[in-house]
Short mmCIF file of C-alpha atoms and ligand atoms in Angstrom, two decimals:
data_model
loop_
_atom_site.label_atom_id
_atom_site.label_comp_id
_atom_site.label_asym_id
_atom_site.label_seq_id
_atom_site.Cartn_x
_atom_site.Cartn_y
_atom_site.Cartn_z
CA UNK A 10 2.89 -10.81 15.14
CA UNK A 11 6.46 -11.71 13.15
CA UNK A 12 9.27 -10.08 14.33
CA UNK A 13 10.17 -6.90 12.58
CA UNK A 14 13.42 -7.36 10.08
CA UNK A 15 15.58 -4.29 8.16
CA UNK A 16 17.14 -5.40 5.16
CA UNK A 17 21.07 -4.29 5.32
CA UNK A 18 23.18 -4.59 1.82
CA UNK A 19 26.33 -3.64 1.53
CA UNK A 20 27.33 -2.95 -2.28
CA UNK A 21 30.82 -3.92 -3.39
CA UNK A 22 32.62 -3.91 -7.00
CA UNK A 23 31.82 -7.51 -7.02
CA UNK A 24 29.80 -9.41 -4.64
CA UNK A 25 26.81 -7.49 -3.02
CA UNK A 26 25.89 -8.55 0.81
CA UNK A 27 22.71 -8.50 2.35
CA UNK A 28 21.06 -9.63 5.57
CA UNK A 29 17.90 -9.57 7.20
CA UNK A 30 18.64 -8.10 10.72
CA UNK A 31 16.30 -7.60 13.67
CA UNK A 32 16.08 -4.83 15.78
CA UNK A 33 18.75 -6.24 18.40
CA UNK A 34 21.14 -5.76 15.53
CA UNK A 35 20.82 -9.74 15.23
CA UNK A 36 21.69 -11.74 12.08
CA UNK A 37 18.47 -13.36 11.09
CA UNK A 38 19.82 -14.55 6.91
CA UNK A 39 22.52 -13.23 5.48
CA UNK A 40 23.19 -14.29 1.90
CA UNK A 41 25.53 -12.52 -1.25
CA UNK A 42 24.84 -12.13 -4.71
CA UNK A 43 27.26 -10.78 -7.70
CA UNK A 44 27.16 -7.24 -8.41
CA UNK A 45 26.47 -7.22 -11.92
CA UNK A 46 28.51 -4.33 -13.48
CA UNK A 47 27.92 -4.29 -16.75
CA UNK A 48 25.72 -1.68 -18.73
CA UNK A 49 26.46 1.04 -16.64
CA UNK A 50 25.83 -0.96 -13.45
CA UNK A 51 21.74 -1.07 -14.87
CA UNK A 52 20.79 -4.21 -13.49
CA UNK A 53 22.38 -3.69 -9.94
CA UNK A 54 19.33 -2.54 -8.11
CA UNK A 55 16.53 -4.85 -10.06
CA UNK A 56 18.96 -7.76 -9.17
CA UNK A 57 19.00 -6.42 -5.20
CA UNK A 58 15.71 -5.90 -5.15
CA UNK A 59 14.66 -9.28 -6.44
CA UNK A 60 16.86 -11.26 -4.43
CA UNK A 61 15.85 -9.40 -1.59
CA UNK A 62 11.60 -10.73 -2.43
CA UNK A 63 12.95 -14.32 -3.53
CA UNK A 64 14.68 -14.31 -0.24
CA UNK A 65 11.30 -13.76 1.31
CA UNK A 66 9.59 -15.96 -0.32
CA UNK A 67 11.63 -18.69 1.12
CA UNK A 68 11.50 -17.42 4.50
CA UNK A 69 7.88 -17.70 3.91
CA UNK A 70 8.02 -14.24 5.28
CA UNK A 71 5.83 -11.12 4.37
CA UNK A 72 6.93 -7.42 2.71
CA UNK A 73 5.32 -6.24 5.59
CA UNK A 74 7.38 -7.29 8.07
CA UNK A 75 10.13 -5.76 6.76
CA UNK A 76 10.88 -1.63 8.44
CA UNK A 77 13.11 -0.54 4.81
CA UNK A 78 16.54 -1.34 3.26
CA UNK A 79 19.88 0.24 4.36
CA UNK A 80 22.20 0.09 1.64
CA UNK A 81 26.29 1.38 1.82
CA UNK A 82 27.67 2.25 -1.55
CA UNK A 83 30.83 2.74 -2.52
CA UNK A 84 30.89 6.74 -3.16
CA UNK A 85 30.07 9.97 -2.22
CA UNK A 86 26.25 10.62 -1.55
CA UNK A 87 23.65 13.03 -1.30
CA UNK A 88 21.75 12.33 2.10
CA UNK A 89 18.97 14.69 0.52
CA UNK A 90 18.71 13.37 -2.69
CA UNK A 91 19.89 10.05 -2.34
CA UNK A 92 22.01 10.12 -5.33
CA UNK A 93 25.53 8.53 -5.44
CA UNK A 94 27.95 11.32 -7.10
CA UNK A 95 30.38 9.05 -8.61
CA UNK A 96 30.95 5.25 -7.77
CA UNK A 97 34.23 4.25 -10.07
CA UNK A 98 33.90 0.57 -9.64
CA UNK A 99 30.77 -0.12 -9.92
CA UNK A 100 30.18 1.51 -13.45
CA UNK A 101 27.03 3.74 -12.65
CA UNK A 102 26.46 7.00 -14.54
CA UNK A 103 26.99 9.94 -12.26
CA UNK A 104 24.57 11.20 -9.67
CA UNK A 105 22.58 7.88 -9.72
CA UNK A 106 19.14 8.23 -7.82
CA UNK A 107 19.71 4.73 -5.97
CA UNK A 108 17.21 5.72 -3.08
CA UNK A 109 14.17 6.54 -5.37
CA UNK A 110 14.93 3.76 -7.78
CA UNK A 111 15.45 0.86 -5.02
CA UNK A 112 11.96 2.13 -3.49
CA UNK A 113 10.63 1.89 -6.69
CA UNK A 114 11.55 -1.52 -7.17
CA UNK A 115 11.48 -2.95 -4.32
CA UNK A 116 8.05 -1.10 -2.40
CA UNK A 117 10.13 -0.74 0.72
CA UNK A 118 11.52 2.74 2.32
CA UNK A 119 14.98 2.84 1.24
CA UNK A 120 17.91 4.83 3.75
CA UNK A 121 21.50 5.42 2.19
CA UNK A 122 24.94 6.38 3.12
CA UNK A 123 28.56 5.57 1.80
CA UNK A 124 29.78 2.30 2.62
CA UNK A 125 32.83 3.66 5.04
CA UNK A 126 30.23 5.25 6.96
CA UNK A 127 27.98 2.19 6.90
CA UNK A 128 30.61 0.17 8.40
CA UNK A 129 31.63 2.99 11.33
CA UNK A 130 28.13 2.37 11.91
CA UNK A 131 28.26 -1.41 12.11
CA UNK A 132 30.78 -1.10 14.29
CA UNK A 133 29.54 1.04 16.79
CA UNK A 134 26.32 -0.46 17.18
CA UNK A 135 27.73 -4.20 17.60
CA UNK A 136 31.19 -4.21 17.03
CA UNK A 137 34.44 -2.56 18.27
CA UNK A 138 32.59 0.84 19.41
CA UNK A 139 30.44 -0.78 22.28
CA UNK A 140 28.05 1.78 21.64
CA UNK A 141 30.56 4.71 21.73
CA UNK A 142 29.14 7.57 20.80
CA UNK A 143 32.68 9.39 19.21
CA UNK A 144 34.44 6.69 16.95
CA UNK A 145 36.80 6.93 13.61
CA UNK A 146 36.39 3.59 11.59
CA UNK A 147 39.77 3.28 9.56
CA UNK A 148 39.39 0.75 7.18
CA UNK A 149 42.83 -0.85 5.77
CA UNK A 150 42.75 -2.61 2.59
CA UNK A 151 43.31 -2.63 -0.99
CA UNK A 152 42.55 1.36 -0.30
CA UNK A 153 42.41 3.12 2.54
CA UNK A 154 38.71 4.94 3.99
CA UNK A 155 36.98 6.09 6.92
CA UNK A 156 33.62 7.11 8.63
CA UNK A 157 33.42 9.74 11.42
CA UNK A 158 31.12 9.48 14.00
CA UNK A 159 30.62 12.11 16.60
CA UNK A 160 27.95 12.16 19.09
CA UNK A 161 26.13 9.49 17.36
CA UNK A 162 25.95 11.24 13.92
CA UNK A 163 27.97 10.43 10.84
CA UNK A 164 29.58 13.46 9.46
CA UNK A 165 29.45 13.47 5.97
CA UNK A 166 30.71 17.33 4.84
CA UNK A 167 29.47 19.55 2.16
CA UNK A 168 29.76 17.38 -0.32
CA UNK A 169 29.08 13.63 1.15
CA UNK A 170 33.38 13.94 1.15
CA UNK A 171 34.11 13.83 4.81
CA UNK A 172 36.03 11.09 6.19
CA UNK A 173 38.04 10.72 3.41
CA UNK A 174 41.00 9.22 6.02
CA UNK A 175 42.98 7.48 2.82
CA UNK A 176 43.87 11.23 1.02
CA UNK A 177 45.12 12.71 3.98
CA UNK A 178 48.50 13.86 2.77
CA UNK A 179 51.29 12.46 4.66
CA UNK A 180 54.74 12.88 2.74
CA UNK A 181 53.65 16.50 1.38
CA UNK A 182 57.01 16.22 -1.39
CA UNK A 183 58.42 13.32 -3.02
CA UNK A 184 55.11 10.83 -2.21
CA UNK A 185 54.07 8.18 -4.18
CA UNK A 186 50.95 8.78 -7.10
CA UNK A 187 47.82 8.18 -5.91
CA UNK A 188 44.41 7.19 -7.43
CA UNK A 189 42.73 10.36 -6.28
CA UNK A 190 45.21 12.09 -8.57
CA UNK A 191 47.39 13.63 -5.42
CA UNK A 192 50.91 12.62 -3.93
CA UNK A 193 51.55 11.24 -0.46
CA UNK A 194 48.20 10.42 0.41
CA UNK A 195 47.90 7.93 3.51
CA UNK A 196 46.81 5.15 0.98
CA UNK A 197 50.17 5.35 -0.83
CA UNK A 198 51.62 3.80 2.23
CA UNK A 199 49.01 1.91 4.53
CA UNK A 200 47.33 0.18 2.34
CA UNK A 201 47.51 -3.16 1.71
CA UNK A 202 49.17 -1.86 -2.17
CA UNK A 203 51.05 0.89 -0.17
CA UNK A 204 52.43 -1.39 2.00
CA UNK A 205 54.06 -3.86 -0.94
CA UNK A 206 55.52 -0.99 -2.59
CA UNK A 207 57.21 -0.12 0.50
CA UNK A 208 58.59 -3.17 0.30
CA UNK A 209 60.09 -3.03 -3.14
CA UNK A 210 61.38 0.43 -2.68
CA UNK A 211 63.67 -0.39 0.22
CA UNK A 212 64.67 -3.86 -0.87
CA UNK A 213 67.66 -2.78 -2.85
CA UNK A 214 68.39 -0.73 -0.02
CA UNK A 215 68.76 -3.25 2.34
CA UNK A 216 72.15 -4.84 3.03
CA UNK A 217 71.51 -7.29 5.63
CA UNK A 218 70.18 -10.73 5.72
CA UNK A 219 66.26 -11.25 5.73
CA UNK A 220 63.87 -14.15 5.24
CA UNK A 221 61.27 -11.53 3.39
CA UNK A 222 63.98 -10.74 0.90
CA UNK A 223 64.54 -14.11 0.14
CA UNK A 224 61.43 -14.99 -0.06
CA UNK A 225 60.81 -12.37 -2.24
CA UNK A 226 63.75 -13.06 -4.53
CA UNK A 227 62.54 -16.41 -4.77
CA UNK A 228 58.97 -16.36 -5.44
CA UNK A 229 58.94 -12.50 -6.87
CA UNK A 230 56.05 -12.36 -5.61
CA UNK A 231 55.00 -10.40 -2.01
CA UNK A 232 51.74 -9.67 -0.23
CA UNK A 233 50.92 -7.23 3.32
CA UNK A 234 50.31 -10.10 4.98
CA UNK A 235 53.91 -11.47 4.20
CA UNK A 236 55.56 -8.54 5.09
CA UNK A 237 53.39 -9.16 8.88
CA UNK A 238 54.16 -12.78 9.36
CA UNK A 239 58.06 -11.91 8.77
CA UNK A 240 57.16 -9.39 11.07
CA UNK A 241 56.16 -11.13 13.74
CA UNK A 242 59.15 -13.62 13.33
CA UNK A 243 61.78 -10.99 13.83
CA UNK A 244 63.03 -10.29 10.35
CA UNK A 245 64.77 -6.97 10.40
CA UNK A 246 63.18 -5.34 6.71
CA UNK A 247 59.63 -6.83 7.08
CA UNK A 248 59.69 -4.28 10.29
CA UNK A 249 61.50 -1.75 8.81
CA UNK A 250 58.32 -1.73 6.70
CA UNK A 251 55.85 -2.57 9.49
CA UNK A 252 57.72 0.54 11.52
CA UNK A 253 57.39 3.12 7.98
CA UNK A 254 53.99 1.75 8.11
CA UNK A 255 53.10 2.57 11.63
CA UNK A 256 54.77 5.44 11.28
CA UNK A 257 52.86 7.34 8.93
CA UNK A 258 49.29 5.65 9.74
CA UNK A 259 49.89 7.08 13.29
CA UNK A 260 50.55 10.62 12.07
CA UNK A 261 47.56 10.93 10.17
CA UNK A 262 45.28 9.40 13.31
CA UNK A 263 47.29 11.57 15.88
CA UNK A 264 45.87 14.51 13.31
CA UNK A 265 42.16 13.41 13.69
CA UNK A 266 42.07 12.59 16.77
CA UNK A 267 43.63 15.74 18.01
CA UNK A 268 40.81 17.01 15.57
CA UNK A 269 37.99 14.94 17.53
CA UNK A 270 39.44 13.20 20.47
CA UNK A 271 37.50 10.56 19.69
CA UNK A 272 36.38 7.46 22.61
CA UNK A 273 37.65 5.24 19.57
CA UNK A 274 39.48 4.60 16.19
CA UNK A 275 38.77 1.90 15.02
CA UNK A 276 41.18 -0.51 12.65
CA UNK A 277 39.27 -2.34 9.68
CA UNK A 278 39.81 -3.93 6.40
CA UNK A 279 42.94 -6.76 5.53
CA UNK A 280 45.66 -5.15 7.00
CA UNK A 281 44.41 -4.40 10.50
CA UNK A 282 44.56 -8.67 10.60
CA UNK A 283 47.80 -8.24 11.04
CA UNK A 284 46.96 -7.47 15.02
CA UNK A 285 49.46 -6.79 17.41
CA UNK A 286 52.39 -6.70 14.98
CA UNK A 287 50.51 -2.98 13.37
CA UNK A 288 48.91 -2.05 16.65
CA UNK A 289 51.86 -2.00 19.23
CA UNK A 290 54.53 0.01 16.72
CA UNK A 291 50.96 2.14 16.06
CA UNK A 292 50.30 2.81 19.14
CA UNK A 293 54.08 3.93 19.58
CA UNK A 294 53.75 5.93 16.62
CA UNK A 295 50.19 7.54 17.50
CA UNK A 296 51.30 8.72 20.99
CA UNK A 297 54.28 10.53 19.41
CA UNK A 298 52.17 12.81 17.23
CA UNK A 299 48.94 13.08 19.36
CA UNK A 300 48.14 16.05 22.31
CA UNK A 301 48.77 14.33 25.25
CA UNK A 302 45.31 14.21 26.27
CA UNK A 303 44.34 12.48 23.08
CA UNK A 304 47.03 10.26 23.37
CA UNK A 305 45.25 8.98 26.92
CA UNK A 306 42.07 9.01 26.33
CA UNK A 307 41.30 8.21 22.43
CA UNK A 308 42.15 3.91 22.15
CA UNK A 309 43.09 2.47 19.18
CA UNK A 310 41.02 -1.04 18.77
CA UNK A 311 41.12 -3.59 16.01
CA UNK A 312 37.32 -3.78 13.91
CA UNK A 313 35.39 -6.67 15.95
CA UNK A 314 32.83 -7.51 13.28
CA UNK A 315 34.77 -7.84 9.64
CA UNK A 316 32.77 -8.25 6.65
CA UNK A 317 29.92 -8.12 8.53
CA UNK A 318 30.27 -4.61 9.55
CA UNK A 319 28.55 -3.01 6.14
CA UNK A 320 25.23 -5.14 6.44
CA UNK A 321 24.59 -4.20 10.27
CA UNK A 322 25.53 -0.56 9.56
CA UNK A 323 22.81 -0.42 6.84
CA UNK A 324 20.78 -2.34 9.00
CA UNK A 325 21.06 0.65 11.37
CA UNK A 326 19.98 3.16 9.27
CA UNK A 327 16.81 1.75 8.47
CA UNK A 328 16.28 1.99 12.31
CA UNK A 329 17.38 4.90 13.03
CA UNK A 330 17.40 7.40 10.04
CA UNK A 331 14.27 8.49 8.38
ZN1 ZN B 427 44.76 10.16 -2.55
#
């Protein structure tokens, strides 16, 4: 008899990921397609679902070795329903039934969940977590979002909200705009964006001498990962930055984890690359703000699996939820 597979995909504004993933949690194919947003987003599903057969096919593989499809999406869902509330970047209508139409198309038991969560997932079953059962995935990048896992169970909140780690308000006057329509949010100043326009904003404060400075003034053009490198190499503003950074980030995971005391949070997305140069002034920064017995027993880890994370998170699912 073949071995059993569960299809993970991992939807994103524009490439989709999937993988065929045993029940080890072990890559068997993994392949990506474009997500093809245009017309509301119409052909998203039809294209997954047909990939997913042609894939197959290839394999010389049969349906029926196949347990379901997990799929992350980027929104808020309805575990019930399977309906995505809203999904901004990928152009669908709200409350899209993606569970009953993916089943439809594809003849295969479909399990959802929002891709932050999907990821948390990935990493507790073969990444970062080890298999801890209490872990916060923080995922730093062009945004900042999270997944909250305690005992095992993703907590999603009334309304599919929970984990929402990026609008946690951290500068409650005087913050930057956010996308979510709110000031101060975390995401105004640890994302990857957040980060750059802390950057710009103390430039023409700074008096000293600085290689990111003249860098900048040069090219007129800085990323994140400039303002680590510089970092790393001593330059005073790049950690100025990196410690306003740190600062903040730690605040807001000294707050959950005093909520959940945790076994792990986990760092994700572009700017956790960075390494040592975010985690040790984090770490600094984190122990300031957290209960003491937080602050020793919930570790702060960097994401082992990457982009990889979504596909064996919906991978999980399939396993383990309906
Ligand atoms: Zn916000």
């Amino acid at each position: 008899m073949a071995e059993k597979w569960m299809v993970g995909v991992d939807l994103g504004g524009t490439t989709t990921k999937l993988a065929f993933v045993n029940s080890e949690g072990e890559f068997r194919h993994k392949w990506e397609i474009p997500t093809d947003t245009s017309e509301q987003g119409k052909e998203i599903l039809p294209n997954i679902a047909n990939s997913i057969a042609a894939q197959l096919t290839a394999l010389k593989r049969d349906q029926k070795d196949i347990e379901g499809i997990g799929i992350g999406v980027p929104g808020p869902v309805d575990m019930e329903t399977g309906i995505i509330y809203e999904s901004v970047n990928i152009g669908w209508p709200q409350n899209y039934p993606v569970t009953a139409t993916l089943q439809q198309l594809s003849g295969l038991k479909v399990v959802i969940d929002n891709d932050a969560n999907v990821a948390a997932l990935g990493e507790m079953w073969k990444g970062a977590g080890e298999g801890a059962k209490d872990l916060v995935l923080v995922t730093l990048g062009t945004g900042v979002g999270g997944g909250v896992i305690t005992g095992g169970n993703i907590i999603h909140g009334a309304k599919g909200a929970a984990g929402e780690i990026g609008h946690i308000t951290v500068i409650p006057e005087g913050g930057e705009q956010c996308n979510c329509g709110k000031t101060g949010c975390l995401e105004t100043v640890a994302s990857a964006t957040g980060i750059v326009r802390t950057v710009k904003r103390r430039l023409p404060l700074f008096a000293g001498s600085s290689l990111l400075k003249d860098h900048y003034t040069n090219s007129g053009n800085v990323t994140a990962k400039d303002v680590f490198d510089f970092a790393a190499g001593g330059d005073r503003l790049a950690l100025e930055v990196v410690e306003e950074t740190a600062k903040y980030l730690g605040l807001a995971l000294a707050n959950i984890a005093n909520t959940l005391n945790p076994e792990k949070i986990v760092l994700g997305g572009g700017v956790a690359k960075a390494g040592d140069t975010l985690l040790k002034p984090l770490q600094a920064s984190f122990s300031q703000y957290a209960f003491n017995t937080v602050a020793k027993s919930t570790v702060l880890e960097l994401a082992a699996l990457g982009n990889d994370a979504g596909v064996i998170g919906a991978a999980w699912l399939v396993k383990n939820i309906g």
